[in-house]
PDB file of C-alpha atoms in Angstrom:
ATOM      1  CA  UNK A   1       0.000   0.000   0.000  1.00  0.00           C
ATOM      2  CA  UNK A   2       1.271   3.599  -1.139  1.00  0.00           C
ATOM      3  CA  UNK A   3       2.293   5.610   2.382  1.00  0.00           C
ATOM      4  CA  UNK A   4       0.220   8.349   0.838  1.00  0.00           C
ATOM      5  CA  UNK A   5      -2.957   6.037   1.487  1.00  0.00           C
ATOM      6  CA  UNK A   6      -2.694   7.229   5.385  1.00  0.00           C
ATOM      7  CA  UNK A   7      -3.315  10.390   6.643  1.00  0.00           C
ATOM      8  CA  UNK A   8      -1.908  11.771  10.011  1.00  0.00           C
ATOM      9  CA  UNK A   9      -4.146  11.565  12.909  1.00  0.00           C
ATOM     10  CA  UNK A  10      -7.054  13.761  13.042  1.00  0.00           C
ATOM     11  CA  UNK A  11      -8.184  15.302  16.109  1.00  0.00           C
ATOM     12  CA  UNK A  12     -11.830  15.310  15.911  1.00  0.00           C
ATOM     13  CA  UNK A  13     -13.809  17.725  17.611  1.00  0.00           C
ATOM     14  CA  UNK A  14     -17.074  15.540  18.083  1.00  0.00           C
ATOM     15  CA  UNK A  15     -20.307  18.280  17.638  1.00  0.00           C
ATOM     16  CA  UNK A  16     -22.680  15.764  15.417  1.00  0.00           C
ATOM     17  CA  UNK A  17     -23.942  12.277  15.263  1.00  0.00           C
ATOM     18  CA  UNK A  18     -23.461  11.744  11.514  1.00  0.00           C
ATOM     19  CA  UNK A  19     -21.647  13.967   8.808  1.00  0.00           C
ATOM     20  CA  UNK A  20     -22.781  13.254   5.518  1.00  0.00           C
ATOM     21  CA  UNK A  21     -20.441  13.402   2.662  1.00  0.00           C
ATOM     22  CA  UNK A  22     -21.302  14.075  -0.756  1.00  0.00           C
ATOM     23  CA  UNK A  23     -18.529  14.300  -3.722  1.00  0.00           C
ATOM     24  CA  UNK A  24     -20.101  16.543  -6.757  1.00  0.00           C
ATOM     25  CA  UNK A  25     -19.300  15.987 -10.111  1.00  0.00           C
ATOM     26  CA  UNK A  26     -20.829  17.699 -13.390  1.00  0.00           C
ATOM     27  CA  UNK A  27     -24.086  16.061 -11.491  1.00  0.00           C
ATOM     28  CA  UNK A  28     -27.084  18.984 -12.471  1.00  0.00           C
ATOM     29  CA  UNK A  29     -29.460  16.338 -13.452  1.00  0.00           C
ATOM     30  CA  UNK A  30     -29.610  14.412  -9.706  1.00  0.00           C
ATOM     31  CA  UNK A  31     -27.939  17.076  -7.374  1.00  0.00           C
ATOM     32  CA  UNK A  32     -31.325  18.406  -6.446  1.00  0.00           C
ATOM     33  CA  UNK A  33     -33.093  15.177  -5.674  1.00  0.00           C
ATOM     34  CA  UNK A  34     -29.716  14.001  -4.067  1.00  0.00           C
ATOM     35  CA  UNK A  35     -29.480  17.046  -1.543  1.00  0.00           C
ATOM     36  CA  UNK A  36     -32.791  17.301  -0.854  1.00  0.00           C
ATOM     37  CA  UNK A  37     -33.206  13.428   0.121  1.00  0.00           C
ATOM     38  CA  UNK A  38     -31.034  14.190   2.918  1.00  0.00           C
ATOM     39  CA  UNK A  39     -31.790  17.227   4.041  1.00  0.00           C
ATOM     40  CA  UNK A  40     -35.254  16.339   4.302  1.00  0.00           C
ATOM     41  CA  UNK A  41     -34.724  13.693   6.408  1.00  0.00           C
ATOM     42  CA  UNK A  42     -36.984  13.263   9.431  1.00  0.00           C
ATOM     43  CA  UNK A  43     -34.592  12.038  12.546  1.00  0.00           C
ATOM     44  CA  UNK A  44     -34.056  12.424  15.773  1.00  0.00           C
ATOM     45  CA  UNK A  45     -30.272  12.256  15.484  1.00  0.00           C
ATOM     46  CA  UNK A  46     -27.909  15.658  14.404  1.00  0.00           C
ATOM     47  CA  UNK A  47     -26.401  15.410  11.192  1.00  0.00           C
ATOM     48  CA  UNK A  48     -23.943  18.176   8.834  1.00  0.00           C
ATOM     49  CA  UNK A  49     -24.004  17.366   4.980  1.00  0.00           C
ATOM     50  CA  UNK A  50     -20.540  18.296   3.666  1.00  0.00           C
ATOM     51  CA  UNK A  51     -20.630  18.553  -0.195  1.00  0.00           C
ATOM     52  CA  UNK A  52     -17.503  19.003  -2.179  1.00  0.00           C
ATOM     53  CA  UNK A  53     -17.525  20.859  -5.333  1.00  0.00           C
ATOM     54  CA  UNK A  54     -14.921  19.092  -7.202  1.00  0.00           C
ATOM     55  CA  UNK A  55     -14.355  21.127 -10.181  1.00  0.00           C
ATOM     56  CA  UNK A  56     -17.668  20.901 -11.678  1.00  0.00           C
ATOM     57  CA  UNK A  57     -18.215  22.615 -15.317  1.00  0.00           C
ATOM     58  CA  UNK A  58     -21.984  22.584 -15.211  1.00  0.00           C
ATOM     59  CA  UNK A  59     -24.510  24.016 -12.931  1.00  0.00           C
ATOM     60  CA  UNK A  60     -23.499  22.054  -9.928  1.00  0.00           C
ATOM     61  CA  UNK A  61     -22.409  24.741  -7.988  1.00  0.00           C
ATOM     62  CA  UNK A  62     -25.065  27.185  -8.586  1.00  0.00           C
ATOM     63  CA  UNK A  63     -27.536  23.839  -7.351  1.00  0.00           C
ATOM     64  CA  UNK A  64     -25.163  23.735  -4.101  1.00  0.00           C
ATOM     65  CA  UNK A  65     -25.379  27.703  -3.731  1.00  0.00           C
ATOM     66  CA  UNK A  66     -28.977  27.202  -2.412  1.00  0.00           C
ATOM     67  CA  UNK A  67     -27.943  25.401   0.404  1.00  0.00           C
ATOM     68  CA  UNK A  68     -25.299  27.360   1.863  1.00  0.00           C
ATOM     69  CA  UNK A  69     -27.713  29.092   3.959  1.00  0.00           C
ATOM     70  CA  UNK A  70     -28.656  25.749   5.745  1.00  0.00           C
ATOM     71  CA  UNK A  71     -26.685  25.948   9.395  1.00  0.00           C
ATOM     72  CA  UNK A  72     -26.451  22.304   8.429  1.00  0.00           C
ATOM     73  CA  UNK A  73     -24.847  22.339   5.172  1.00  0.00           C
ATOM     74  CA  UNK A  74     -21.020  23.102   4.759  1.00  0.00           C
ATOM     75  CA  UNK A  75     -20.204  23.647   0.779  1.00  0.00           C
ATOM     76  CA  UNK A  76     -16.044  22.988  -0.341  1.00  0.00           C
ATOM     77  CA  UNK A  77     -15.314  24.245  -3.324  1.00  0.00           C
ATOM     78  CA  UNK A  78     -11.931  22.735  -4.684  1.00  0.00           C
ATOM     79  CA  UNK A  79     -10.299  21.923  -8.526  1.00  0.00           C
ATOM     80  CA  UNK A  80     -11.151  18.059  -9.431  1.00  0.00           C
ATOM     81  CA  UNK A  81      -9.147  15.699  -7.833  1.00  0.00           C
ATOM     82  CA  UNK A  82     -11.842  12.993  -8.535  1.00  0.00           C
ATOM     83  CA  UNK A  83     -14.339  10.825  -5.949  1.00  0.00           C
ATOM     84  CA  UNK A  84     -11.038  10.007  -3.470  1.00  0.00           C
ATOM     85  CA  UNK A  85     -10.087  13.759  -3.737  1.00  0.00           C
ATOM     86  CA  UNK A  86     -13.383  14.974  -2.700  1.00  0.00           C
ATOM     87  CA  UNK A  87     -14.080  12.483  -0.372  1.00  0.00           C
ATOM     88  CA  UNK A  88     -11.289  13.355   1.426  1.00  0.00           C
ATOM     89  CA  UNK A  89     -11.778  17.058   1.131  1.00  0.00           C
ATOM     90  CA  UNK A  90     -14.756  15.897   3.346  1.00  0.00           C
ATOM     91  CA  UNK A  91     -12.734  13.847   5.521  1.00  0.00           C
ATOM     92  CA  UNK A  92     -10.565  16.373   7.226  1.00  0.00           C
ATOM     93  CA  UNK A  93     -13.598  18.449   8.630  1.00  0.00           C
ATOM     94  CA  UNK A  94     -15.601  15.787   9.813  1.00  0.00           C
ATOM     95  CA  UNK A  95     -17.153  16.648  13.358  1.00  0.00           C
ATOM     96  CA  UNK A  96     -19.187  13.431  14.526  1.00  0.00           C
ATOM     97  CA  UNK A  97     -19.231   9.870  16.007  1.00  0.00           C
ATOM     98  CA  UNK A  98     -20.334   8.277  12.363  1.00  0.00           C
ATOM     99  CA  UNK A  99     -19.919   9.055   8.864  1.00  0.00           C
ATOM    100  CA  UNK A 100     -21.417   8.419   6.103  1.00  0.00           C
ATOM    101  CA  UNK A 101     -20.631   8.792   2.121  1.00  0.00           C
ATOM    102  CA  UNK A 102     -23.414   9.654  -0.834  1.00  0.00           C
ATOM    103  CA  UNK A 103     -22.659   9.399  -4.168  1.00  0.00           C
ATOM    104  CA  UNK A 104     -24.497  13.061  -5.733  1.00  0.00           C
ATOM    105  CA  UNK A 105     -26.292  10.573  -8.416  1.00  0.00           C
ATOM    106  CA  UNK A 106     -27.733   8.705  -5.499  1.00  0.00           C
ATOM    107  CA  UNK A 107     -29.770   9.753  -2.988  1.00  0.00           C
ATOM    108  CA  UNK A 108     -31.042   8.580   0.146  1.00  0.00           C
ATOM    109  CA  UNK A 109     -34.694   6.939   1.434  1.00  0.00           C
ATOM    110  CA  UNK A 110     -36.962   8.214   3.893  1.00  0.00           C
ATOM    111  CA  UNK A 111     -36.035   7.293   7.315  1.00  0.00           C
ATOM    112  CA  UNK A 112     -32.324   5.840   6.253  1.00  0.00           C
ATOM    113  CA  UNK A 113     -30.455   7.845   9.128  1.00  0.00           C
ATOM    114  CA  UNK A 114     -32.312   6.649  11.871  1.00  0.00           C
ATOM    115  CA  UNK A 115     -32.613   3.600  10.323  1.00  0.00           C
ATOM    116  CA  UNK A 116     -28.725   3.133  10.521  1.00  0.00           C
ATOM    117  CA  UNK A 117     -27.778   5.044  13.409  1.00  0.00           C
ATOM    118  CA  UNK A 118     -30.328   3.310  15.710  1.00  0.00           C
ATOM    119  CA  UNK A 119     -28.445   0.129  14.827  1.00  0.00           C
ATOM    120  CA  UNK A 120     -25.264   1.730  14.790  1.00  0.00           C
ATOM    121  CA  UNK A 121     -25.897   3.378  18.414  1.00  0.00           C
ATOM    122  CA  UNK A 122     -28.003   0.430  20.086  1.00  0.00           C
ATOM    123  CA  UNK A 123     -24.693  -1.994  19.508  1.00  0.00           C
ATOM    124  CA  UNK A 124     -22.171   0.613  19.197  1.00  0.00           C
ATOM    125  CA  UNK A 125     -21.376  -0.428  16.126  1.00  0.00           C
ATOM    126  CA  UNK A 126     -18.325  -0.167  14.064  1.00  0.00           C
ATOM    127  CA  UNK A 127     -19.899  -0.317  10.510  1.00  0.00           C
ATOM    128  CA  UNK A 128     -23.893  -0.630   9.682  1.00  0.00           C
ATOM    129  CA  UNK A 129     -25.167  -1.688   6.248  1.00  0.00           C
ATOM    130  CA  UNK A 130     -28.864  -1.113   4.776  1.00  0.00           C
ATOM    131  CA  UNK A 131     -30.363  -2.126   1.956  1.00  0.00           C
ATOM    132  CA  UNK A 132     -29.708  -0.443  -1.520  1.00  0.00           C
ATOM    133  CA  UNK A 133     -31.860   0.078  -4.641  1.00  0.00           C
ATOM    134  CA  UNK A 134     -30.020  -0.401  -8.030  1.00  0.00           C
ATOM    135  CA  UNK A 135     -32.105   2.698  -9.954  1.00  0.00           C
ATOM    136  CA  UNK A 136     -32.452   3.008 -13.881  1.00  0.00           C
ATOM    137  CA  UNK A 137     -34.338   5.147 -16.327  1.00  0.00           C
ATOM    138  CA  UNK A 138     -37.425   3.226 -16.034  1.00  0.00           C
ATOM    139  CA  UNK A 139     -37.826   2.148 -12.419  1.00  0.00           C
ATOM    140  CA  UNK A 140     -35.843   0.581  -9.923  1.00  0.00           C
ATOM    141  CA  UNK A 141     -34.840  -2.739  -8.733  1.00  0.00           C
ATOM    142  CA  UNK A 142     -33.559  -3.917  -5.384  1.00  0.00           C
ATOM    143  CA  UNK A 143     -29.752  -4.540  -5.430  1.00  0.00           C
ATOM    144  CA  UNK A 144     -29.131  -6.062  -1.859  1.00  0.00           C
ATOM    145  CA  UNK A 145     -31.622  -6.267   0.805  1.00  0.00           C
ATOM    146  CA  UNK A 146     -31.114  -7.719   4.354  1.00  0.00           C
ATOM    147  CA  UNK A 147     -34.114  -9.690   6.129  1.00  0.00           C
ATOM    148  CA  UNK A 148     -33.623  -8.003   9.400  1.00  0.00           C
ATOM    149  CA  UNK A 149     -30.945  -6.129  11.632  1.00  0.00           C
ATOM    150  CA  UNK A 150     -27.942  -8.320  12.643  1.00  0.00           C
ATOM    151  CA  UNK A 151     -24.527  -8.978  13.121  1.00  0.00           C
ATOM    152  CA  UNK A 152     -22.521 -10.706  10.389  1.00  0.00           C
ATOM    153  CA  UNK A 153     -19.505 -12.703  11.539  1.00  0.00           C
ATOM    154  CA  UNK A 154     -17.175 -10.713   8.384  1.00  0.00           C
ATOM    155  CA  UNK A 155     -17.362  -7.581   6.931  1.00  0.00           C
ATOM    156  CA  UNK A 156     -15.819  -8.703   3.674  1.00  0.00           C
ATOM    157  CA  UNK A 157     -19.847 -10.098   3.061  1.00  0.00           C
ATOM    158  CA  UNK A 158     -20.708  -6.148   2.425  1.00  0.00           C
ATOM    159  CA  UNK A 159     -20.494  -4.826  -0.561  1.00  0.00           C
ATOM    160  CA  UNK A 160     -17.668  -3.055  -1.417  1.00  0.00           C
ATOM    161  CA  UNK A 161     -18.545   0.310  -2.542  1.00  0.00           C
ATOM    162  CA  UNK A 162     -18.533   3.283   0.633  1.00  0.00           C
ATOM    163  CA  UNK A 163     -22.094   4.532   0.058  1.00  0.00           C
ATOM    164  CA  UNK A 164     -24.969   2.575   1.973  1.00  0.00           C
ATOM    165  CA  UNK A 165     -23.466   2.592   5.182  1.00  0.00           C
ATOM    166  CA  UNK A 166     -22.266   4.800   8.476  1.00  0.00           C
ATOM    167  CA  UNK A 167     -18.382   4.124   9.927  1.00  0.00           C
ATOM    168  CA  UNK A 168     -17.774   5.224  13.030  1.00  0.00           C
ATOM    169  CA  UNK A 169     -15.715   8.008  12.357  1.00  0.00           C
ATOM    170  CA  UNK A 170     -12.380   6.631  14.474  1.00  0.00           C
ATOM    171  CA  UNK A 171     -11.762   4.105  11.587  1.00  0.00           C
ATOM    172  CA  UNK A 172     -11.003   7.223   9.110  1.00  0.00           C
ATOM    173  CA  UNK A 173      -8.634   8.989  11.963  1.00  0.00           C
ATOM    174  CA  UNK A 174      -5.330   7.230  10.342  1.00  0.00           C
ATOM    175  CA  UNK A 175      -6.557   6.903   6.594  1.00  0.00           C
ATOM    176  CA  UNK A 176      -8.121   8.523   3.845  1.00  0.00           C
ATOM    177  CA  UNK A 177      -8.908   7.346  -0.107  1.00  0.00           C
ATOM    178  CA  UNK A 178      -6.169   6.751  -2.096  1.00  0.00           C
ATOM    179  CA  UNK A 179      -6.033   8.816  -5.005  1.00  0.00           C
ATOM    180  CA  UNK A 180      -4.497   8.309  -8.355  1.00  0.00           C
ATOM    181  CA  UNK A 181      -5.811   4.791  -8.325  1.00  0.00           C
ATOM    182  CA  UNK A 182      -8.137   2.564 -10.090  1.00  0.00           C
ATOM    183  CA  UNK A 183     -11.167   0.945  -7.705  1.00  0.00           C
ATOM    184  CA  UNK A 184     -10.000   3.107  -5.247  1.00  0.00           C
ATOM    185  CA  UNK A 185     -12.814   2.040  -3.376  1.00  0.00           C
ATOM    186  CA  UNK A 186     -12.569  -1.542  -3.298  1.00  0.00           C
ATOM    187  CA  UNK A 187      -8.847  -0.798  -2.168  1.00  0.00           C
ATOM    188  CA  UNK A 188     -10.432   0.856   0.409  1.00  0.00           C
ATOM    189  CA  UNK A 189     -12.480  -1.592   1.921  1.00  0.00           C
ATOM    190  CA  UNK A 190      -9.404  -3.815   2.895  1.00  0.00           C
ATOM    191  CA  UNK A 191      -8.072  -1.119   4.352  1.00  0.00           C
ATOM    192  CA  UNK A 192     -11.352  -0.069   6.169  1.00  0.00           C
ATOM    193  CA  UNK A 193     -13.235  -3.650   6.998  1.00  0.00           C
ATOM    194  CA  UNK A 194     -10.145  -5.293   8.785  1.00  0.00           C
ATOM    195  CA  UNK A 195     -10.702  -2.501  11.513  1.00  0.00           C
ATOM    196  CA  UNK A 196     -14.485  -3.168  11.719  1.00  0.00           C
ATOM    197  CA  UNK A 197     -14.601  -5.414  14.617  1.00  0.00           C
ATOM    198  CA  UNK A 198     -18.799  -4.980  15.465  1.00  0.00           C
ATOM    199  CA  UNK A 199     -20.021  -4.936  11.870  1.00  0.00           C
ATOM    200  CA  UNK A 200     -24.204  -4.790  11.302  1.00  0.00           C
ATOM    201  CA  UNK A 201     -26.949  -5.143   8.565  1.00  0.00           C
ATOM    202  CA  UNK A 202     -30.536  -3.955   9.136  1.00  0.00           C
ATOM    203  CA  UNK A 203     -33.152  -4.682   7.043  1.00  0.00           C
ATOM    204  CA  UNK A 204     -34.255  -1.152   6.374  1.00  0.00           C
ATOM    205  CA  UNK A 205     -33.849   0.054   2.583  1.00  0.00           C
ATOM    206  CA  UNK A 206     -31.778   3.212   3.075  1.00  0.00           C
ATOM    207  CA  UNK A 207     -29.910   4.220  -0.322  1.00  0.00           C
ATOM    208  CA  UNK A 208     -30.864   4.548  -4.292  1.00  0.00           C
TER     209      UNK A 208
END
């Protein structure tokens, strides 16, 4: 593994329950529905959304320019450096016990943060799964769905990408993405899972 993979220890300032990350990318067309899927969540837990800016071309940042105003919104602005870049971008100002990464094509379901942080709190978890819908022009299909919460014995039975689940944020407090590198983030789920002793599913759908 490249030494540039780790990061040197952050000293978190813990003022949240979840920060939200969201890498943006020439994404216009789903930014919107993205942003406002988790702002518009109903929870009892506090949350910040962190969007990156990553050099986007299109309207991207005027979309993210309406948000600024939200006290829980923080808005980076940076030149590309792709999904790793941005990600960690996010990273570095990251005030809460979990974290959790959205794709700004995705978005998230109704109830997915308390869905995931009840698990995530009730068994101190180190890493909580939900169920994820696999969305194309003319519908949607489920891609993984679990039949109720529990604890699997390896986290290598997830799926690899970083969206669809919270981390407790003390797993990211040595690393960051790689950059520069090709499935960055299946390289860093072997960097990530081996550190997830108390891993969970629940059976809540909470990503699309």
């Amino acid at each position: 593994v490249s030494p540039d993979v780790f990061s040197e220890n952050r000293s978190r300032e813990i003022r949240y329950d979840l920060t939200i990350i969201v890498p943006v990318y020439n994404s216009e067309n789903w930014l919107k529905e993205c942003m406002e899927s988790i702002v518009l969540q109903k929870t009892k837990y506090s949350f910040q959304i962190i969007a990156i800016d990553d050099g986007s071309t299109d309207r991207s940042g005027q979309i993210l320019n309406q948000y600024i105003k939200n006290p829980c919104v923080e808005v980076i602005r940076q030149e590309n450096k792709g999904y790793s870049g941005a990600r960690n971008a996010g990273l570095e100002r990251v005030k809460s016990k979990y974290i959790m990464f959205v794709d700004s094509d995705d978005f998230l379901l109704p109830g997915a943060i308390d869905a995931l942080l009840d698990t995530a709190f009730a068994h101190d978890c180190d890493l909580v799964e939900g169920g994820a819908y696999y969305v194309y022009d003319h519908g949607k299909a489920i891609m993984h769905r679990y039949k109720s919460d529990q604890k699997i014995s390896s986290p290598y039975a997830l799926h690899g990408q970083p969206w669809g689940k919270v981390y407790r944020g003390a797993l990211f407090e040595h690393l960051c993405f790689p950059e520069g590198y090709w499935y960055e983030d299946s390289l860093l789920s072997y960097l990530i899972f081996p550190n997830a002793k108390n891993v969970w599913v629940t059976g809540h759908m909470a990503y699309g």
